[in-house]
CSV table of N, CA and C in Angstrom, one decimal:
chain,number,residue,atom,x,y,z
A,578,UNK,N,73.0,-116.6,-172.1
A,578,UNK,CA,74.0,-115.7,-171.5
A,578,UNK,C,74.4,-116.3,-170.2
A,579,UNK,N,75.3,-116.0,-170.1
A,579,UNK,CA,76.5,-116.7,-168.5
A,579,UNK,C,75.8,-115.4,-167.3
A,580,UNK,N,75.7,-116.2,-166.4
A,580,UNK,CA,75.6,-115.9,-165.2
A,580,UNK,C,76.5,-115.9,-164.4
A,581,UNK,N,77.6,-114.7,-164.1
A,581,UNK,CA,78.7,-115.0,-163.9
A,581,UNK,C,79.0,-115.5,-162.0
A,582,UNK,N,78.1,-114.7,-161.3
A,582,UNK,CA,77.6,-115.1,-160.1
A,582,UNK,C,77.4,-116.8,-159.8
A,583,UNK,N,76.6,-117.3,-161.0
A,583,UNK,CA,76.4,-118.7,-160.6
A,583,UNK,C,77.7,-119.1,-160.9
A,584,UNK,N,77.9,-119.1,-162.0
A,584,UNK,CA,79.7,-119.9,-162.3
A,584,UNK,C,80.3,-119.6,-161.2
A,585,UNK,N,80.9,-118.4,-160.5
A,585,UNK,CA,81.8,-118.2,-159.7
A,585,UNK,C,81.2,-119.3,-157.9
A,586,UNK,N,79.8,-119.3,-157.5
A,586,UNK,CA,79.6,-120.0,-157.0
A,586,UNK,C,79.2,-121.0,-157.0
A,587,UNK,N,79.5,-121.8,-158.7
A,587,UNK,CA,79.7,-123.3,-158.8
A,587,UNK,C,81.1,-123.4,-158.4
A,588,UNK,N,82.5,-122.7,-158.9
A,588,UNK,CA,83.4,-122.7,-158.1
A,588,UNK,C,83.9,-123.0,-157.0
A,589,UNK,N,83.0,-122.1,-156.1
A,589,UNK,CA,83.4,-122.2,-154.4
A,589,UNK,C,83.0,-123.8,-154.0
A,590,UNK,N,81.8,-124.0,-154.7
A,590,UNK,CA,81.1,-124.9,-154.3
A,590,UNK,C,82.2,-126.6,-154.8
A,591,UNK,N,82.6,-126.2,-155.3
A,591,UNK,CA,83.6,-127.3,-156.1
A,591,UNK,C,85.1,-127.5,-155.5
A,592,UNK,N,85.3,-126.1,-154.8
A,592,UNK,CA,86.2,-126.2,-153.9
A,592,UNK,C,86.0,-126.8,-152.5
A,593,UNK,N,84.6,-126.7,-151.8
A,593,UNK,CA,84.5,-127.1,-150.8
A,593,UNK,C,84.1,-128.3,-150.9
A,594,UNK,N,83.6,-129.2,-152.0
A,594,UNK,CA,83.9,-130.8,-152.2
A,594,UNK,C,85.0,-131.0,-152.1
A,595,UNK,N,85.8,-130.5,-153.0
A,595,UNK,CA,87.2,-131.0,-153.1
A,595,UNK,C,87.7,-131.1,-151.6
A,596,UNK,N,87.6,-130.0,-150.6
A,596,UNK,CA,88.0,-130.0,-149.6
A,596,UNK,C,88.0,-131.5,-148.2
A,597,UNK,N,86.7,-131.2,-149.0
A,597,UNK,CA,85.8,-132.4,-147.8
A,597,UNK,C,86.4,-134.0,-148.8
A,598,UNK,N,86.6,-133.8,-150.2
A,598,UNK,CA,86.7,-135.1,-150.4
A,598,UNK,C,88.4,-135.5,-150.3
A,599,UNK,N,89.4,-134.5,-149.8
A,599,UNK,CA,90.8,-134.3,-149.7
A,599,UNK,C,90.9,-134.7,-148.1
A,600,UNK,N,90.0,-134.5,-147.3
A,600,UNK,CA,89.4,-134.7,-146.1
A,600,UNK,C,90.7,-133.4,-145.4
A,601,UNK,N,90.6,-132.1,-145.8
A,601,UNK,CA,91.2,-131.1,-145.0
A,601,UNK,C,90.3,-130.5,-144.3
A,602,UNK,N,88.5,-130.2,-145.0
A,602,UNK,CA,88.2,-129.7,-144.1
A,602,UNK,C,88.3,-128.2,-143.9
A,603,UNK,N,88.9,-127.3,-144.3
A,603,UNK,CA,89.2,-125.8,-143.7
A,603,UNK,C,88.3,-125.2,-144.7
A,604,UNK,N,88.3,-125.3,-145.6
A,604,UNK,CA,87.3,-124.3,-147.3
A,604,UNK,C,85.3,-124.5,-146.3
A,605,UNK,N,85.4,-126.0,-146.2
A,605,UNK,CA,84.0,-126.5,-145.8
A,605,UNK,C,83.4,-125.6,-143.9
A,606,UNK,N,84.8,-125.4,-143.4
A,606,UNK,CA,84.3,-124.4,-142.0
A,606,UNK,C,84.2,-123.2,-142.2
A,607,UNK,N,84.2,-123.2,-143.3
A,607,UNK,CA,84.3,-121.3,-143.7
A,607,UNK,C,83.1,-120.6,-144.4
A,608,UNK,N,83.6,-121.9,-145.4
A,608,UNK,CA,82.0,-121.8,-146.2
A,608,UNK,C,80.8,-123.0,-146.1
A,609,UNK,N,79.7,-122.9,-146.0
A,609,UNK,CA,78.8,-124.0,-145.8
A,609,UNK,C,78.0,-123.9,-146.7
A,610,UNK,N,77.1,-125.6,-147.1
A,610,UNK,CA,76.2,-125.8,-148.5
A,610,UNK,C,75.3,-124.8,-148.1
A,611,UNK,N,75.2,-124.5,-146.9
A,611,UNK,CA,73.4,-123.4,-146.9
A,611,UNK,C,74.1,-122.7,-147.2
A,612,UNK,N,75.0,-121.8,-147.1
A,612,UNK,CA,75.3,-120.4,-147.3
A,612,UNK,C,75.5,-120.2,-149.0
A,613,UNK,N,76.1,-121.6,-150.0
A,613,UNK,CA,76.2,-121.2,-151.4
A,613,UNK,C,74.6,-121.7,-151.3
A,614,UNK,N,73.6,-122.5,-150.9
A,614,UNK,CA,72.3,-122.4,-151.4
A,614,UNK,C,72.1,-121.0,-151.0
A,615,UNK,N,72.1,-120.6,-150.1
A,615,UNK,CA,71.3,-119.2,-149.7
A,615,UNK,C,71.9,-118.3,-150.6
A,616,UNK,N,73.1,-117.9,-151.2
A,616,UNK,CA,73.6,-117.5,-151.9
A,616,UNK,C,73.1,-117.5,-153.2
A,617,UNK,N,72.8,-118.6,-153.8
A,617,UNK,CA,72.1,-119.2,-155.4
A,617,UNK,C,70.9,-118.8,-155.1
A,618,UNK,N,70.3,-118.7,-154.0
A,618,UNK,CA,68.4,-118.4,-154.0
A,618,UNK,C,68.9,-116.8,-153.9
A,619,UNK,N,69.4,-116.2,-153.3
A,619,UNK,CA,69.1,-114.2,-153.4
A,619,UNK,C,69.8,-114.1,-155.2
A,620,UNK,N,70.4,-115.0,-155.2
A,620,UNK,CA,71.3,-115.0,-157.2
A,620,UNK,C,69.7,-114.9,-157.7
A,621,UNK,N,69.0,-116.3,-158.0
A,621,UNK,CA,68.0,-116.1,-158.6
A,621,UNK,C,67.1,-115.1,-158.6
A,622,UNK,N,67.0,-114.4,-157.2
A,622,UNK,CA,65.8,-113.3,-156.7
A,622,UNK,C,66.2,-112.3,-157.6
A,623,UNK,N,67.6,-111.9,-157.2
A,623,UNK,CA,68.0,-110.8,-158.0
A,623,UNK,C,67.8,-110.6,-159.4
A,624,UNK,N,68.4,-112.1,-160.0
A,624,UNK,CA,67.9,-112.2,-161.7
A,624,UNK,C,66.5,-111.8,-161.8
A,625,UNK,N,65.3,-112.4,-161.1
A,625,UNK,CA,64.0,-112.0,-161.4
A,625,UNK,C,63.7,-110.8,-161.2
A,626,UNK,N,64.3,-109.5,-160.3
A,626,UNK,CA,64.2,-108.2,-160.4
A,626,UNK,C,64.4,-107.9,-161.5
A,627,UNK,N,65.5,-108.1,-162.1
A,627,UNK,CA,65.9,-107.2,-163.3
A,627,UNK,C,65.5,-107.7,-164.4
A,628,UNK,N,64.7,-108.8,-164.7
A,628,UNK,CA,63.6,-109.1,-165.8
A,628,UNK,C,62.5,-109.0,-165.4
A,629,UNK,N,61.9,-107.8,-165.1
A,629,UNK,CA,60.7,-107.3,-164.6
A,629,UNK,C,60.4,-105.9,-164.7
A,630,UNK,N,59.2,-105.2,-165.2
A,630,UNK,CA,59.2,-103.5,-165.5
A,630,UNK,C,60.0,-103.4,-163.7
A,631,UNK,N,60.5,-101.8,-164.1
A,631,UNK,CA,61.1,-101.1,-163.0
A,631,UNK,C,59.9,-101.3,-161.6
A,632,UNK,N,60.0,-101.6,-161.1
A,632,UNK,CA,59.7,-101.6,-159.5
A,632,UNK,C,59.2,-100.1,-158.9
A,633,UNK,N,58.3,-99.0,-158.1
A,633,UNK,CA,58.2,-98.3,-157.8
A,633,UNK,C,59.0,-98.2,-156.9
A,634,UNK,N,59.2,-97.0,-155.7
A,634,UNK,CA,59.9,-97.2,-154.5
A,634,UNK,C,58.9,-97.9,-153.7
A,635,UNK,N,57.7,-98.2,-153.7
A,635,UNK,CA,57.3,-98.7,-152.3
A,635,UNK,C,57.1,-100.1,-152.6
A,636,UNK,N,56.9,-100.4,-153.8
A,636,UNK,CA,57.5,-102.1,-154.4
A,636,UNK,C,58.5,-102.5,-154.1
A,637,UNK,N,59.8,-101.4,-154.5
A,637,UNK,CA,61.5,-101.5,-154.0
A,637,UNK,C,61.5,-102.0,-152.6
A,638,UNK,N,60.9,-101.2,-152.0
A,638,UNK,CA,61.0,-101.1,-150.0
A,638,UNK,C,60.3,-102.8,-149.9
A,639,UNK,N,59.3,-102.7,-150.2
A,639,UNK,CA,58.7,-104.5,-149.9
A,639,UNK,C,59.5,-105.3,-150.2
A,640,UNK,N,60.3,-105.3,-151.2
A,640,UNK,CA,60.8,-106.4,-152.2
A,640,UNK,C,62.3,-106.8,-151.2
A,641,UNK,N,62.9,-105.5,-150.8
A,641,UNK,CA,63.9,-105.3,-149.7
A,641,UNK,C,63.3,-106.0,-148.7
A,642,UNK,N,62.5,-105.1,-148.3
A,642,UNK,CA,62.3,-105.8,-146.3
A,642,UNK,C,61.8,-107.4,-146.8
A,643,UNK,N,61.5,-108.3,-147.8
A,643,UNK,CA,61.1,-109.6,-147.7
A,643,UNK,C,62.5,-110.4,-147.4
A,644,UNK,N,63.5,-109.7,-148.7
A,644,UNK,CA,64.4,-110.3,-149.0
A,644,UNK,C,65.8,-110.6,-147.4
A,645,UNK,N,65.3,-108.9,-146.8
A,645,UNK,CA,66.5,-108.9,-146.0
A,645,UNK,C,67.0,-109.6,-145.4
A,646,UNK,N,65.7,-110.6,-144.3
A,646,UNK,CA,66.5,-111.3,-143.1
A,646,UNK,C,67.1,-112.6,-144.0
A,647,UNK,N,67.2,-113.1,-145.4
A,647,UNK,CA,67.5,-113.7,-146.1
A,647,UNK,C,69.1,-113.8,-146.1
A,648,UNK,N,69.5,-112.1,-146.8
A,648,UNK,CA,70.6,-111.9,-146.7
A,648,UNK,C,71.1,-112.2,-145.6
A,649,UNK,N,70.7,-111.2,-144.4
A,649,UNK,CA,71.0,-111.3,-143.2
A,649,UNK,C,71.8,-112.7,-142.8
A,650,UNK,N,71.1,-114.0,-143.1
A,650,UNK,CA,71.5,-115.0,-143.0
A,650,UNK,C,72.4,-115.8,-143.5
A,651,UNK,N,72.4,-115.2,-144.8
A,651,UNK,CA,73.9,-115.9,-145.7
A,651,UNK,C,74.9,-115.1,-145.2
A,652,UNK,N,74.8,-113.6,-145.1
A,652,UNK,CA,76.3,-112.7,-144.5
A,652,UNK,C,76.6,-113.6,-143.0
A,653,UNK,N,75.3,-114.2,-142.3
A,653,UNK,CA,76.1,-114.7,-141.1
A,653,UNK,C,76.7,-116.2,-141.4
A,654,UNK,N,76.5,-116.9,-142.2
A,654,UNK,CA,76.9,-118.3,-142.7
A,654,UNK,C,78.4,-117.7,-143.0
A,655,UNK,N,78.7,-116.9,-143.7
A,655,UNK,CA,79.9,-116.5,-144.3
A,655,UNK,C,80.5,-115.5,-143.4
A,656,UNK,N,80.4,-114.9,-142.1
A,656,UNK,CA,81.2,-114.8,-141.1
A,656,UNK,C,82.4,-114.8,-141.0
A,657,UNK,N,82.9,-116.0,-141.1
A,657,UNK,CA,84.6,-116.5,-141.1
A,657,UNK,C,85.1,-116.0,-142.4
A,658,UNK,N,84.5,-115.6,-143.5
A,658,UNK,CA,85.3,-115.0,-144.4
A,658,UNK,C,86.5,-114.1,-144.2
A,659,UNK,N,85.7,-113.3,-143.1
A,659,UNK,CA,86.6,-111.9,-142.8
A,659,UNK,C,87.9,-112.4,-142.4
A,660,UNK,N,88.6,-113.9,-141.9
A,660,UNK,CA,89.6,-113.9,-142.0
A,660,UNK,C,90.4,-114.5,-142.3
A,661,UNK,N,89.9,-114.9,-143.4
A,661,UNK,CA,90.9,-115.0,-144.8
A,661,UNK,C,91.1,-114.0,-146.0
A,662,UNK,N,92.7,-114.8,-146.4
A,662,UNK,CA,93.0,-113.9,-147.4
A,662,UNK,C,93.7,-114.6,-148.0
A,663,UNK,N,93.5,-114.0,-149.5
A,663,UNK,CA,93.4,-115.0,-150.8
A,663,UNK,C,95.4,-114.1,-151.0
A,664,UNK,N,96.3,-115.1,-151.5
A,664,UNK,CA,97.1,-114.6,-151.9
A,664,UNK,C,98.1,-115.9,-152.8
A,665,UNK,N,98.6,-114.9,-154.3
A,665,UNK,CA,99.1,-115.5,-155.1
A,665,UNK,C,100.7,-116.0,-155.5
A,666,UNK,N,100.9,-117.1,-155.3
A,666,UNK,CA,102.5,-117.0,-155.2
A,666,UNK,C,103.3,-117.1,-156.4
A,667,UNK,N,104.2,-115.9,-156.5
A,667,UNK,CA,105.0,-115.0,-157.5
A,667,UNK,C,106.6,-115.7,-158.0
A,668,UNK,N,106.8,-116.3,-156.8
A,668,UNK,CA,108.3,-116.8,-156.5
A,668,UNK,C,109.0,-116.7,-155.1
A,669,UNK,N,110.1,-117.8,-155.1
A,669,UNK,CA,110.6,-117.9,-153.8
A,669,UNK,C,111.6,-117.0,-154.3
A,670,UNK,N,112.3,-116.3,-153.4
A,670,UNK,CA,113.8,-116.4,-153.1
A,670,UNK,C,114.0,-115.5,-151.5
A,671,UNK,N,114.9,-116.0,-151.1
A,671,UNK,CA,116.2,-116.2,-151.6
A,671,UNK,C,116.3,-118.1,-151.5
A,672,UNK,N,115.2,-118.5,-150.4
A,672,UNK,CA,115.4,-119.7,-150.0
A,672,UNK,C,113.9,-120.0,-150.6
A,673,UNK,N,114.1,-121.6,-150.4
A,673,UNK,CA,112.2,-121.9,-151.2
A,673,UNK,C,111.2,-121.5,-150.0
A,674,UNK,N,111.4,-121.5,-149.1
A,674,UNK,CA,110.2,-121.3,-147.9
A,674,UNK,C,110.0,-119.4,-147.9
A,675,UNK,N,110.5,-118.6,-148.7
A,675,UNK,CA,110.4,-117.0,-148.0
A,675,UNK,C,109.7,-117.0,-149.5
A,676,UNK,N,108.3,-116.4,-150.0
A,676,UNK,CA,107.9,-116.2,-150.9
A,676,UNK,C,107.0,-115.1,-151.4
A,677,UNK,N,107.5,-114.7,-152.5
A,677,UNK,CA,107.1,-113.4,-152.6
A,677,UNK,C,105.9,-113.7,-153.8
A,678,UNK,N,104.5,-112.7,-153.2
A,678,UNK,CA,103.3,-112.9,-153.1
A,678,UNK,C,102.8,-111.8,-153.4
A,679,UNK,N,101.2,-111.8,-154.1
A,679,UNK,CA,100.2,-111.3,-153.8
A,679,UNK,C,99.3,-111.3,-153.2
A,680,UNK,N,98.9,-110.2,-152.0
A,680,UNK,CA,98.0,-110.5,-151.3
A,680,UNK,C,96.5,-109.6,-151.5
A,681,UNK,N,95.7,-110.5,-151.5
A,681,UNK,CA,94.4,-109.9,-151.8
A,681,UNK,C,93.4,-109.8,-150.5
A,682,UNK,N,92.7,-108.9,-150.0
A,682,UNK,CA,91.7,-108.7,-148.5
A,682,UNK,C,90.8,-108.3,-149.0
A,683,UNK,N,89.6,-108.4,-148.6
A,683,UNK,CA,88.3,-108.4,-148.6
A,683,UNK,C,87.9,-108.1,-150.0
A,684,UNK,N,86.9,-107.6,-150.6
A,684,UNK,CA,86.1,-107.1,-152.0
A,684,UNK,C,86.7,-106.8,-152.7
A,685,UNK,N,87.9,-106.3,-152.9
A,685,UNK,CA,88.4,-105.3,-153.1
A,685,UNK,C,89.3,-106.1,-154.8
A,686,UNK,N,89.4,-105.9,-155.9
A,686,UNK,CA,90.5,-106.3,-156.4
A,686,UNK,C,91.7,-105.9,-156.5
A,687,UNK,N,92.2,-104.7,-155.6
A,687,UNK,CA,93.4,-104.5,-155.4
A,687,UNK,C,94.4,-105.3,-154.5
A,688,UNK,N,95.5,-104.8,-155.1
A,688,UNK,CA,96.6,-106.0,-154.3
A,688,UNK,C,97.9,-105.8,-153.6
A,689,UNK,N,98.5,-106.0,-153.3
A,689,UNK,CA,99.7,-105.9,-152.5
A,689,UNK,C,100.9,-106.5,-152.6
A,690,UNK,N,101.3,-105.9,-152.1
A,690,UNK,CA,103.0,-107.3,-152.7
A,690,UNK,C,103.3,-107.8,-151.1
A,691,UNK,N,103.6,-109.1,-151.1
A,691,UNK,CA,103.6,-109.7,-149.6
A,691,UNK,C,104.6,-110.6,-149.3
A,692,UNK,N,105.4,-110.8,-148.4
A,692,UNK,CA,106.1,-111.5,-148.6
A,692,UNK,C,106.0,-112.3,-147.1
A,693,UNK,N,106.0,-113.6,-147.5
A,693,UNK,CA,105.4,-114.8,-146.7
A,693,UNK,C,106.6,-115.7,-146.1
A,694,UNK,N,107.2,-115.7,-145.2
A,694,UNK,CA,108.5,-117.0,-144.7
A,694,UNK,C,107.5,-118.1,-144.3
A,695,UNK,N,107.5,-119.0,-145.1
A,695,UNK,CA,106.4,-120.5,-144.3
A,695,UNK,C,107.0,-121.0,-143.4
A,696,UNK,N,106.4,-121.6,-142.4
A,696,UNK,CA,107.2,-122.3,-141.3
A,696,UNK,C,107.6,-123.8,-141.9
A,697,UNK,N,108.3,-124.7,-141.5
A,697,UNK,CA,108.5,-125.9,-141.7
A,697,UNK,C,107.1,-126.6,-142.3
A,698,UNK,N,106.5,-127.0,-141.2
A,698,UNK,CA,105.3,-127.3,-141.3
A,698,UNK,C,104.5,-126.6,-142.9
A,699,UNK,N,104.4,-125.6,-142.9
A,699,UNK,CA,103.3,-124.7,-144.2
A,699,UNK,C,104.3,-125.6,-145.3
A,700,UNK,N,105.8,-125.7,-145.2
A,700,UNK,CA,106.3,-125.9,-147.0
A,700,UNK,C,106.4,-127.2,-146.8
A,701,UNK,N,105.9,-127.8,-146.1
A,701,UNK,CA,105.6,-129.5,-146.2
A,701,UNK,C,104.5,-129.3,-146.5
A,702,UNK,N,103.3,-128.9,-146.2
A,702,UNK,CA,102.0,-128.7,-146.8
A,702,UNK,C,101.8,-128.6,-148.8
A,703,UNK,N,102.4,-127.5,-148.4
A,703,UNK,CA,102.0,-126.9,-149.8
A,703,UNK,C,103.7,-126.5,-151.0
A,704,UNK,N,104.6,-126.6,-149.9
A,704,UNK,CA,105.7,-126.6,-150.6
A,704,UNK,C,105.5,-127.5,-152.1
A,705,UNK,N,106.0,-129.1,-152.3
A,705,UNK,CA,105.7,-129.8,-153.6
A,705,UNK,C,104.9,-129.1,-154.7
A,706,UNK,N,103.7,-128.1,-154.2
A,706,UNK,CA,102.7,-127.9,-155.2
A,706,UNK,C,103.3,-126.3,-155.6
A,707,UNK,N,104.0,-125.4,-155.1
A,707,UNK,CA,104.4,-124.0,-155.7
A,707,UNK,C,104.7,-124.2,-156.5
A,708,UNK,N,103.3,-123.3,-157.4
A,708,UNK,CA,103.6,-123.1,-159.2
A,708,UNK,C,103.3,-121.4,-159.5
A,709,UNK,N,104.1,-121.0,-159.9
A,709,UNK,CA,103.7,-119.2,-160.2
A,709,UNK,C,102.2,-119.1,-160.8
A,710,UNK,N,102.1,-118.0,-159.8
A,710,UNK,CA,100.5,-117.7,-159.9
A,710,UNK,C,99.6,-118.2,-159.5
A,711,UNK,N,99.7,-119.3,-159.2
A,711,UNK,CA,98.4,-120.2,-158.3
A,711,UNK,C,98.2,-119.8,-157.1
A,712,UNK,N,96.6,-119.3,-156.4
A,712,UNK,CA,96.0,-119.0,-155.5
A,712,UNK,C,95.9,-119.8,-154.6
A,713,UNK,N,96.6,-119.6,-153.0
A,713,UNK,CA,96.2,-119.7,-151.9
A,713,UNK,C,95.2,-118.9,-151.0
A,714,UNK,N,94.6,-119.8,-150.1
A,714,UNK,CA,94.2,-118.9,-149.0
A,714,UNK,C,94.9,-118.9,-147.7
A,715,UNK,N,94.8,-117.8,-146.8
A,715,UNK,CA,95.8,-117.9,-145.4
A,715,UNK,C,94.9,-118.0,-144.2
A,716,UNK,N,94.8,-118.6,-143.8
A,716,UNK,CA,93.5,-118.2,-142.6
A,716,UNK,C,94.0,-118.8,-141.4
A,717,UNK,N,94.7,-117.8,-140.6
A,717,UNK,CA,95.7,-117.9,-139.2
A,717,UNK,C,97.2,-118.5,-140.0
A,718,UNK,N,97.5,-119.3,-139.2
A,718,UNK,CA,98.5,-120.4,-139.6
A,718,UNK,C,98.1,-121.5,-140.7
A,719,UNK,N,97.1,-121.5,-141.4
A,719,UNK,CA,96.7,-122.6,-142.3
A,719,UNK,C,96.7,-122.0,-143.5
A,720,UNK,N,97.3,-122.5,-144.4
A,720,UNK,CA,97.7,-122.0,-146.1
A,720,UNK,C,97.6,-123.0,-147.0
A,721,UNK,N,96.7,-122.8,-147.8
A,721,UNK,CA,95.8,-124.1,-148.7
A,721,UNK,C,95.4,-123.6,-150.2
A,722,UNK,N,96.0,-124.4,-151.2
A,722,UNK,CA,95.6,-123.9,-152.5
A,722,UNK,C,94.2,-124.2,-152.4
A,723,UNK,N,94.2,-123.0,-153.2
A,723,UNK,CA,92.3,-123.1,-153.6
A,723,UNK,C,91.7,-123.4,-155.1
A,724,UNK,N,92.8,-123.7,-155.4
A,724,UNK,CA,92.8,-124.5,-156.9
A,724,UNK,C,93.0,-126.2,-156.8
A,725,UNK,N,92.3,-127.2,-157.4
A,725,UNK,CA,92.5,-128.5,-157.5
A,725,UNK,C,93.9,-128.4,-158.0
A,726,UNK,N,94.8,-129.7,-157.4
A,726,UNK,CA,96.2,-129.5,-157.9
A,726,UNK,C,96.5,-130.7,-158.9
């Protein structure tokens, strides 16, 4: 059976090579190899809870307080997440640089309708690559497929 967790963070992980081997750099300061290792170690912990009889509460509470400062650690590795945001481009008009998008923020799978004017600079970037539906991320002024192109 698929571990959907691990696939999605072979993913990230394959994005932030690509990044470093594209030599941009932005995916790799956001996300770091400790934080998908730390990530993949609480993944396996968790899998071993749940192939195990039920836990008491005061097994529960130990099992917590060992694991916490762990967490604690990967939520601060992943820090800079909070400001990004994933958004999908739908189509330009009226001109190719004003493009109308979906935007996605934090956990959430809900979405928004967004409309983006890129600056000169952004549609030299990423302009050549707009293909409907493919995922960007935005993080300040920097806008970067997060798909291999």
């Amino acid at each position: 059976m698929s571990d959907s967790l691990a696939t999605k963070l072979g993913f990230v992980e394959a994005l932030v090579n690509n990044d470093a081997d594209t030599g941009q750099f932005v995916m790799s300061e956001i996300v770091s190899a400790d934080a998908i290792e730390g990530l993949r170690q609480l993944n396996q912990e968790r899998n071993s809870i749940q192939h195990i009889a039920a836990l008491n509460a005061s097994e529960s509470e130990a099992r917590f307080e060992q694991l916490l400062p762990d967490v604690k650690a990967v939520l601060y590795e992943l820090r800079k997440l909070r400001n990004v945001s994933f958004i999908q481009y739908r189509r330009s008009e009226p001109t190719p640089r004003d493009l109308k998008c979906r935007k996605f923020d934090g956990h959430t799978l809900g979405r928004m309708n967004y409309d983006l004017c890129l600056s000169e600079a952004q549609f030299a970037a990423i302009g050549a690559n707009l293909t409907a539906n493919r995922l960007y991320a935005e993080l300040g002024e920097d806008i970067f497929c997060v798909v291999p192109v």
